[in-house]
CSV table of C-alpha atoms in Angstrom, one decimal:
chain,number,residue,atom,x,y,z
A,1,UNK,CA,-28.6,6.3,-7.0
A,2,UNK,CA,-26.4,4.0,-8.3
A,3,UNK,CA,-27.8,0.8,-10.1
A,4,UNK,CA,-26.6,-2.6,-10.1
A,5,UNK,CA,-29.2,-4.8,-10.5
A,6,UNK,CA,-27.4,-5.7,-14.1
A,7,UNK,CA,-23.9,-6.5,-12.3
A,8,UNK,CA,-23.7,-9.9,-11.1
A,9,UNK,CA,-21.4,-9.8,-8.1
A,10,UNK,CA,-21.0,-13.6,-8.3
A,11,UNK,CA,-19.6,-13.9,-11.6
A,12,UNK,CA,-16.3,-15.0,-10.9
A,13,UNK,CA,-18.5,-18.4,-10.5
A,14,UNK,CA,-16.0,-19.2,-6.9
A,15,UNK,CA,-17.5,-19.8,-3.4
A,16,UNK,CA,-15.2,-20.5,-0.2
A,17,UNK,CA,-16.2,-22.6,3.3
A,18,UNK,CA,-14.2,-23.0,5.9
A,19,UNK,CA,-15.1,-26.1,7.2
A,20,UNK,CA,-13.6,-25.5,10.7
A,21,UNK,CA,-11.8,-23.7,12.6
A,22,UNK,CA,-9.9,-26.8,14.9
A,23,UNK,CA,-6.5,-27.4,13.8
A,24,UNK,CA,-3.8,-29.4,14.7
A,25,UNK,CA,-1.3,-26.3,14.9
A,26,UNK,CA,-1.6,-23.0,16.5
A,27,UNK,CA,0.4,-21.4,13.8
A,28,UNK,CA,1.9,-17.2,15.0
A,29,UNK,CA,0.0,-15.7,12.2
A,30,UNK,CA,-3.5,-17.2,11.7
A,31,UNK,CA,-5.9,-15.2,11.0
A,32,UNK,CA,-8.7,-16.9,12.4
A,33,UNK,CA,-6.8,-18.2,15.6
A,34,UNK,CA,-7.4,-21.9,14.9
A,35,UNK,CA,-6.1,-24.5,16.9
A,36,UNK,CA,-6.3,-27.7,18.6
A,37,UNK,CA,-8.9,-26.1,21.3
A,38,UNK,CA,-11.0,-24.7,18.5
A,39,UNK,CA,-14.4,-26.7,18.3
A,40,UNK,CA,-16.2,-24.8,15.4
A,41,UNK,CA,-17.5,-27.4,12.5
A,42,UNK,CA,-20.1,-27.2,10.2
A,43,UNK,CA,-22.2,-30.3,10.4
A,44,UNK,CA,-21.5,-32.4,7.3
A,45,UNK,CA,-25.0,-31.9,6.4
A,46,UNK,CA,-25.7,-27.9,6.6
A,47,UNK,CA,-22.0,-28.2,4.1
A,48,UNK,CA,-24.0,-30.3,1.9
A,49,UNK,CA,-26.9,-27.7,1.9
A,50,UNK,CA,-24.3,-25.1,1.1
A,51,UNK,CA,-22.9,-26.9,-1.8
A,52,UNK,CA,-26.6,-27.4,-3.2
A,53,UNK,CA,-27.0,-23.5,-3.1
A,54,UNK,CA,-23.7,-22.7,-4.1
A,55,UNK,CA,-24.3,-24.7,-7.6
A,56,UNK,CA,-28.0,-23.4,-7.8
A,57,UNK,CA,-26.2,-19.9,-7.8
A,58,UNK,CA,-24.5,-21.3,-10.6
A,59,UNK,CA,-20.9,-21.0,-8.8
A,60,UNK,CA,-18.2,-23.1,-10.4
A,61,UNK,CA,-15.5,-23.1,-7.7
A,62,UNK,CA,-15.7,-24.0,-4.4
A,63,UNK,CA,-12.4,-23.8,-2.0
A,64,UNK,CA,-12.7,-25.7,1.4
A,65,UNK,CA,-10.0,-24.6,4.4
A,66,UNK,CA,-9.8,-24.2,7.9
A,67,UNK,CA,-8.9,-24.5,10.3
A,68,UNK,CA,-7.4,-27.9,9.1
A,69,UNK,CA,-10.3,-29.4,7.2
A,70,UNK,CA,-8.7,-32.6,6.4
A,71,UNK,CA,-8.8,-33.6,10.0
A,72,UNK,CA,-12.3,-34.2,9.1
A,73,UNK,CA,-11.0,-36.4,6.3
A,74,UNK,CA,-14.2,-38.8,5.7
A,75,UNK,CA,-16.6,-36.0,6.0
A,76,UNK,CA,-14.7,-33.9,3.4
A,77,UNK,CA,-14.5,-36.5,0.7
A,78,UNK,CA,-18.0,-37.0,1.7
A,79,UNK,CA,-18.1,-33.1,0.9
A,80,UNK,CA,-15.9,-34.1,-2.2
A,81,UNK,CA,-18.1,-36.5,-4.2
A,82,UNK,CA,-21.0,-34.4,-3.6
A,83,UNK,CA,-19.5,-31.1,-4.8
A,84,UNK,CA,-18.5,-33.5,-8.2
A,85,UNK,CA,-22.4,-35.0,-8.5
A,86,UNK,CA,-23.0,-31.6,-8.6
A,87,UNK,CA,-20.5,-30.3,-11.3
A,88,UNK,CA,-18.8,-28.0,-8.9
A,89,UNK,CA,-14.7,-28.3,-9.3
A,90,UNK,CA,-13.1,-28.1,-5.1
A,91,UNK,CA,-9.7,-26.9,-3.8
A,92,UNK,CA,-8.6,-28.0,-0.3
A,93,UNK,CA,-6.4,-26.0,2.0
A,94,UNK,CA,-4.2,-28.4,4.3
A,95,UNK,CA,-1.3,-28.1,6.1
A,96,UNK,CA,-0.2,-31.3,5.4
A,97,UNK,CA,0.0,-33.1,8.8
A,98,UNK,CA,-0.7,-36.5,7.4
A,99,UNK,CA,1.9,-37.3,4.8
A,100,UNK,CA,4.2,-38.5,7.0
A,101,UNK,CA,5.5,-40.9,4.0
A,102,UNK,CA,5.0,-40.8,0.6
A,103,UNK,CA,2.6,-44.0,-0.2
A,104,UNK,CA,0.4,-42.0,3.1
A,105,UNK,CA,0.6,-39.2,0.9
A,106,UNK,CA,0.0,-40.7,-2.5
A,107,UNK,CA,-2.8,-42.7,-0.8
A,108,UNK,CA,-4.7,-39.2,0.4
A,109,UNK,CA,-4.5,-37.9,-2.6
A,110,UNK,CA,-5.6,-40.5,-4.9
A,111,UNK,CA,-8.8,-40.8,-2.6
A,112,UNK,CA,-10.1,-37.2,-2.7
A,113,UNK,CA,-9.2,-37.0,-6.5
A,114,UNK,CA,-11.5,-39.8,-7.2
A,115,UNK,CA,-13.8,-38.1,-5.2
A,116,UNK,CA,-13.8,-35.1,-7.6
A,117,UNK,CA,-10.9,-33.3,-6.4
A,118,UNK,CA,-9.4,-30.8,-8.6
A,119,UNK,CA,-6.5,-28.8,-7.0
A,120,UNK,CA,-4.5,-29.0,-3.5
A,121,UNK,CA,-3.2,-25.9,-1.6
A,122,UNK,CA,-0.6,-26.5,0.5
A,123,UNK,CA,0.4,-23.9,3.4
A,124,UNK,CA,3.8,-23.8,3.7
A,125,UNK,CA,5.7,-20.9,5.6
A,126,UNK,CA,7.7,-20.3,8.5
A,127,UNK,CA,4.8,-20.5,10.8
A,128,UNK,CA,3.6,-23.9,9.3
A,129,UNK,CA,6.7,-25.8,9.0
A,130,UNK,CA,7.5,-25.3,13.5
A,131,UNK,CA,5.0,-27.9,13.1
A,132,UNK,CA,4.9,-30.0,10.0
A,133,UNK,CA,8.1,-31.3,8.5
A,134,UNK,CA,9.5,-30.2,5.1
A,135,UNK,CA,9.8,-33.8,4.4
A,136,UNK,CA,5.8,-33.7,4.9
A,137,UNK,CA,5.3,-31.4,2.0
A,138,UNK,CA,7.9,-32.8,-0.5
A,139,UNK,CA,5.9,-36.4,0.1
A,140,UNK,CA,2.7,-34.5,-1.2
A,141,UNK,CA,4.9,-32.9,-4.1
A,142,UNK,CA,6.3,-36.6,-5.2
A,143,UNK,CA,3.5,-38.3,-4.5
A,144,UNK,CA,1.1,-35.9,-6.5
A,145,UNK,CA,3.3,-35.9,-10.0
A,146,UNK,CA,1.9,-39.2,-9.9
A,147,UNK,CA,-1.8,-38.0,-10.4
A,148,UNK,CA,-1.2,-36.1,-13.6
A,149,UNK,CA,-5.3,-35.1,-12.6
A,150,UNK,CA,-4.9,-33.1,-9.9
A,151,UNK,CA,-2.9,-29.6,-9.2
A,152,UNK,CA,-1.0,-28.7,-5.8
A,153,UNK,CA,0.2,-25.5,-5.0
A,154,UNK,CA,2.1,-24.2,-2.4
A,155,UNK,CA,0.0,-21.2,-0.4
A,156,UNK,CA,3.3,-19.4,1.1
A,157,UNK,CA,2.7,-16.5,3.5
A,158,UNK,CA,5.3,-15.8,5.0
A,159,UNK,CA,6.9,-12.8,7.1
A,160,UNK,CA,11.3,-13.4,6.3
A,161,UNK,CA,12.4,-13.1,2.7
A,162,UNK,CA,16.0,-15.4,3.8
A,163,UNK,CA,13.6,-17.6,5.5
A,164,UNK,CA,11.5,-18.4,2.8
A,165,UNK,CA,14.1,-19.0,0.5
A,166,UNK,CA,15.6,-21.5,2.9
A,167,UNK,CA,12.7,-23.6,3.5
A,168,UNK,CA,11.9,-23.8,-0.3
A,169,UNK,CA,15.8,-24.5,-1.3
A,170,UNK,CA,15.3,-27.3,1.6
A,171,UNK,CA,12.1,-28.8,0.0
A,172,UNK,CA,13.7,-28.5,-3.7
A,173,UNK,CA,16.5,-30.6,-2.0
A,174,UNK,CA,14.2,-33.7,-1.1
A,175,UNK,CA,11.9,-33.1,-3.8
A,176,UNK,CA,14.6,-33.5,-7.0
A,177,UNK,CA,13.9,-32.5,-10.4
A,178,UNK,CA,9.8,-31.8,-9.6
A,179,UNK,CA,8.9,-28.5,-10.1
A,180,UNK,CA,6.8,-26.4,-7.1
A,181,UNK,CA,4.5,-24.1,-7.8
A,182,UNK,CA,3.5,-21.4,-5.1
A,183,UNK,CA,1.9,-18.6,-4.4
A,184,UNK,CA,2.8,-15.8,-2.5
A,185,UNK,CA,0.9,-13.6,0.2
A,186,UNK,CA,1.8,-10.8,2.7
A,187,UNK,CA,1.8,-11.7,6.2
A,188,UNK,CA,-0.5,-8.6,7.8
A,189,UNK,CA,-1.1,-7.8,11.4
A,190,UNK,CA,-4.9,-9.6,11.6
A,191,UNK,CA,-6.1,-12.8,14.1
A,192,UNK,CA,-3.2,-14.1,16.3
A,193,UNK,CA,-0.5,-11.8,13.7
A,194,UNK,CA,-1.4,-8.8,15.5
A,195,UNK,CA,1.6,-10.1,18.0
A,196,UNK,CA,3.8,-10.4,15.8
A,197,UNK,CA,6.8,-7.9,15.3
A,198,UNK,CA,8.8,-7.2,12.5
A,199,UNK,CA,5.7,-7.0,9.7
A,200,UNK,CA,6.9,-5.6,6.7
A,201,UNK,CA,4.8,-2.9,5.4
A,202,UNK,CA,5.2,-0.3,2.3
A,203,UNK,CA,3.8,2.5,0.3
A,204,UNK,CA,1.3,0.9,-1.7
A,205,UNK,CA,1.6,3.6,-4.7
A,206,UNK,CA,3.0,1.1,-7.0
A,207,UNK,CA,0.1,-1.2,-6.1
A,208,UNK,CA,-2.9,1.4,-6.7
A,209,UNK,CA,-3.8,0.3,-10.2
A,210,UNK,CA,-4.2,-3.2,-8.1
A,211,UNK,CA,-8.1,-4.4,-7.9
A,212,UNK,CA,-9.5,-7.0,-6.3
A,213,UNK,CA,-10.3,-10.5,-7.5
A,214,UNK,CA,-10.5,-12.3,-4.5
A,215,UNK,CA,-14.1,-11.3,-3.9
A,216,UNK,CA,-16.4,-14.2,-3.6
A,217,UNK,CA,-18.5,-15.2,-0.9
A,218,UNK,CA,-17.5,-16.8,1.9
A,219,UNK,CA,-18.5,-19.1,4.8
A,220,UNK,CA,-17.3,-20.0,8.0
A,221,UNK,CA,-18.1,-22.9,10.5
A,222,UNK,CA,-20.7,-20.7,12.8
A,223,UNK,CA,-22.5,-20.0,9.2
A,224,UNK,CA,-21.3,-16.7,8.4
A,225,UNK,CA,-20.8,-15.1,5.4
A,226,UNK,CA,-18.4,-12.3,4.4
A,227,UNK,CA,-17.4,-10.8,1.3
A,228,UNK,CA,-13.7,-12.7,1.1
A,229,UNK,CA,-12.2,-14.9,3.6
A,230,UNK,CA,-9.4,-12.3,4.8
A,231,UNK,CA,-12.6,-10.1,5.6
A,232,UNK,CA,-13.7,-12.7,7.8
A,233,UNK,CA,-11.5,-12.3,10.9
A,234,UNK,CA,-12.7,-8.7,11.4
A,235,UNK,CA,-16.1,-10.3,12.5
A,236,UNK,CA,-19.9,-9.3,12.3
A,237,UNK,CA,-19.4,-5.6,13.2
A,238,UNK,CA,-17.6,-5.1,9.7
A,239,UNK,CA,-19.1,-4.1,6.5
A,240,UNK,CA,-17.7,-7.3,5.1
A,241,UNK,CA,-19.8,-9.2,6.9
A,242,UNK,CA,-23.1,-10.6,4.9
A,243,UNK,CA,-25.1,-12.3,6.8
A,244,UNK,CA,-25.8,-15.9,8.8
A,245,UNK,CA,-27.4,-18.8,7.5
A,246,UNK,CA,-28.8,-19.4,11.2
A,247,UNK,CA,-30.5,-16.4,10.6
A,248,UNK,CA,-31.6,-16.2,7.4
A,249,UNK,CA,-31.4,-18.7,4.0
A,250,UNK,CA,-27.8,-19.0,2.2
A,251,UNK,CA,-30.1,-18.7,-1.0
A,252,UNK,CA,-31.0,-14.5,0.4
A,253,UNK,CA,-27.7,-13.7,1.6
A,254,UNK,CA,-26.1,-14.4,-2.1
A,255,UNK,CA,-29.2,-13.0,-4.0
A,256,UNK,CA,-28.1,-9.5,-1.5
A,257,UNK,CA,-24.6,-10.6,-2.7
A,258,UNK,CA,-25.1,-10.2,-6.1
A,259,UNK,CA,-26.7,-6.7,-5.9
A,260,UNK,CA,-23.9,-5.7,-3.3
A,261,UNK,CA,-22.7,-1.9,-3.7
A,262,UNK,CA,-19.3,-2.7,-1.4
A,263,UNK,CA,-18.6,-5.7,-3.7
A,264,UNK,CA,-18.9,-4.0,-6.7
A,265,UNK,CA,-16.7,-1.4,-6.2
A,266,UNK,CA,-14.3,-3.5,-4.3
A,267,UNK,CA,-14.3,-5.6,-7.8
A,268,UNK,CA,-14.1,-2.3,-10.0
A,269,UNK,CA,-12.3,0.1,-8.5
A,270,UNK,CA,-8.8,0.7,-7.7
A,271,UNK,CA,-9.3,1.1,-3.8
A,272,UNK,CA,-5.9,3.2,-3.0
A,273,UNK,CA,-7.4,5.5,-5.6
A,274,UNK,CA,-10.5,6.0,-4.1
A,275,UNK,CA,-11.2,9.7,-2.8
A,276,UNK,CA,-12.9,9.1,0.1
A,277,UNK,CA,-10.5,7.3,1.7
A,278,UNK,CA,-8.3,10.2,2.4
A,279,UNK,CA,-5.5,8.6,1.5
A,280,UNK,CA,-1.9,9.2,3.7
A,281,UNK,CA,1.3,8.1,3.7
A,282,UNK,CA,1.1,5.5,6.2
A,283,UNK,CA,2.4,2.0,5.4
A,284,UNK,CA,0.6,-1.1,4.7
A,285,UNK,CA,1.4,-4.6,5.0
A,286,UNK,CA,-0.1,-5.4,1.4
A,287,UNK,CA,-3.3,-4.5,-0.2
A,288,UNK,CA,-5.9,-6.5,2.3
A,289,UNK,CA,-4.2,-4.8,4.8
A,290,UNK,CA,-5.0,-1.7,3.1
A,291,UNK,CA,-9.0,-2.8,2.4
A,292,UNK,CA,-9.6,-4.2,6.1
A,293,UNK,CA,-8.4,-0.9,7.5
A,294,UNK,CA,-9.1,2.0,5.2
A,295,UNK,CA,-12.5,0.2,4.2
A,296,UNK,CA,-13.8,-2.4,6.6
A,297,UNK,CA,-13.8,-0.4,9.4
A,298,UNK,CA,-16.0,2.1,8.1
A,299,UNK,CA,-19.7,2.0,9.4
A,300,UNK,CA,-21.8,0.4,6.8
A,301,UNK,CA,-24.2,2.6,6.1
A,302,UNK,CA,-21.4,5.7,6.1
A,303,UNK,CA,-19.8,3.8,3.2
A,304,UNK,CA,-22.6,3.1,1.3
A,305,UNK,CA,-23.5,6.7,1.2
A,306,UNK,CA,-19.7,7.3,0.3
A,307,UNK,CA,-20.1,4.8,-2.7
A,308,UNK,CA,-23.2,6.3,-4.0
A,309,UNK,CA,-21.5,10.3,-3.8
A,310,UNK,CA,-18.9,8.3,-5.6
A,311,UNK,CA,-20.3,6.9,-8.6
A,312,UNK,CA,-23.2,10.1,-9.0
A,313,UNK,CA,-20.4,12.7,-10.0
C-alpha cells in the first residue's frame, strides 16, 4: 500500500478561488463558460472563511479569478486587506475592462495594492481583446511601472501564433520603452473551446520529462474544490474533484488533500511516462490536455488502484 502520510500535498504553500463565474465577456475559449448571464458568487463572507482556513493550512499564496472578479471590486479588496491581516500574499486575474484611461487604471491599482496586493495577471489573447481594447491593457502596463510594489503579468492563451505576435507588437506600440512580461498557455478544447476549430495539438514526447506544478487546491463559486483550476471544468464526476464545502468543512477536504494519492503522483511523476496510461500516438493540445483526458476521466477508484500497482513494483 502506498504511504503518504509524510508527503504534504500542500507544500507548494498556493491556494486558488474563483470568486465567480459572471463576467463581462463571453470570451470563445473559457473554460468555465463565464459570462454576463452567469450568477455564481461566493458570498464575501464564506471567501473570508476560506481565507481563514487557507492560512490555518499554512498556505502562502492565494490567486483569486473568475469569471471577472473585479466586477466585484469592493468585496475583493474587502477580500484583499483580509488575505494581508492574515499574512497571505494575493494575485488577481482580470481582464482588464475598467482601465479605460490610465489615471482609472493607476487609481485601481494603487487601491488593491494598499490593500495587500502583490501581483496582477492580466488575460490578454485573441479571445480577450474582441472585447477589451489593447489601449485597456497598455493603461495597466503604464500605470503599474508607477507602483514599483506590485507585479503584472500578462496571462496569454492564445490559439494563432501571427495573432499573438500582432496584438503584443500593438501593445509594445502604446506602451513605449516598458517592458511586458507574459506568460504563455495552450489553448485546449475544454468549457466553451470545445467549438473551436483549428486547436493546435502535438506529440507530447519532448514534453514527458514535464511534471506538474500547478497542483494546488482549488475553489470555485458553488464551493467546490478540485485538485487545479484547469481540472475544474470537468465537474464533480472527475477524479479531480475534492469535495464541497456545502457538504463538508474546507478544513477536511484539505486535510484529504494533503494525504491525496492522485496529487502526489500528479506532483512526482512524469504523467506521459506513466505505464498505465497506455500511451498512443494521438496528439494533444499541451500537457493539461494530456492530464484531463488520459487521467481525469478515469473512474476514481480504478486509478487509485492503478497508482498503488504502480508505486508497489
Amino acid at each position: 500500500m502506498l504511504m503518504l502520510e509524510m508527503y504534504n500535498c500542500l507544500e507548494n504553500s498556493m491556494a486558488g478561488m474563483a470568486y465567480t463565474f459572471k463576467c463581462n465577456i463571453k470570451c470563445k475559449h473559457c473554460l468555465f463558460k463565464c459570462s454576463p448571464k452567469r450568477k455564481e458568487k461566493m458570498k464575501l463572507s464564506e471567501a473570508i472563511n476560506y481565507l481563514n482556513v487557507l492560512a490555518s493550512e499554512k498556505i502562502k499564496y492565494v490567486a483569486i479569478n473568475g469569471g471577472e472578479p473585479l466586477l466585484f471590486f469592493n468585496e475583493i479588496n474587502r477580500l484583499l486587506a483580509h488575505a494581508k491581516k492574515l499574512g497571505l500574499k494575493t494575485a488577481v486575474i482580470s481582464n482588464g475592462f475598467w482601465a479605460k484611461n490610465e489615471k482609472k487604471a493607476l487609481n485601481k491599482i494603487k487601491t488593491m495594492r494598499k490593500n495587500g496586493l502583490s501581483a496582477l495577471a492580466i488575460s490578454f489573447d485573441e479571445f480577450h481583446q474582441e472585447f477589451i481594447p489593447v489601449e485597456n491593457i497598455a493603461n495597466i502596463i503604464k500605470a503599474s511601472k508607477k507602483i514599483k510594489e506590485i507585479k503584472v503579468k500578462l496571462k496569454i492563451r492564445g490559439l494563432k501564433d501571427l495573432k499573438i505576435l500582432e496584438l503584443i507588437n500593438e501593445l509594445s506600440k502604446k506602451t513605449g520603452k516598458h517592458t511586458i512580461n507574459v506568460s504563455l498557455e495552450s489553448v485546449f478544447p475544454a468549457g466553451r473551446a470545445h467549438k473551436i476549430k483549428g486547436i493546435k495539438k502535438v506529440c507530447l514526447k519532448k514534453t514527458r520529462k514535464v511534471k506538474c506544478s500547478v497542483i494546488f487546491p482549488f475553489i470555485n463559486p458553488k464551493g467546490e474544490v478540485y485538485l487545479c483550476c484547469n481540472a475544474a471544468c470537468l465537474g464533480k464526476k472527475s477524479v479531480y474533484f475534492l469535495g464541497s464545502t456545502k457538504e463538508k468543512p474546507l478544513e477536511k477536504i484539505l486535510q484529504e488533500f494533503k494525504k491525496s494519492r492522485i496529487a502526489y503522483l500528479l506532483r512526482n511523476e512524469s504523467i506521459y511516462d506513466l505505464p498505465f496510461l497506455n500511451n498512443n500516438k494521438n496528439k494533444y493540445a499541451g500537457i493539461c490536455h494530456y492530464c484531463m483526458e488520459k487521467i481525469g476521466r478515469i473512474k476514481k477508484k480504478k486509478l487509485l488502484s492503478l497508482i498503488e500497482d504502480y508505486y508497489s513494483k
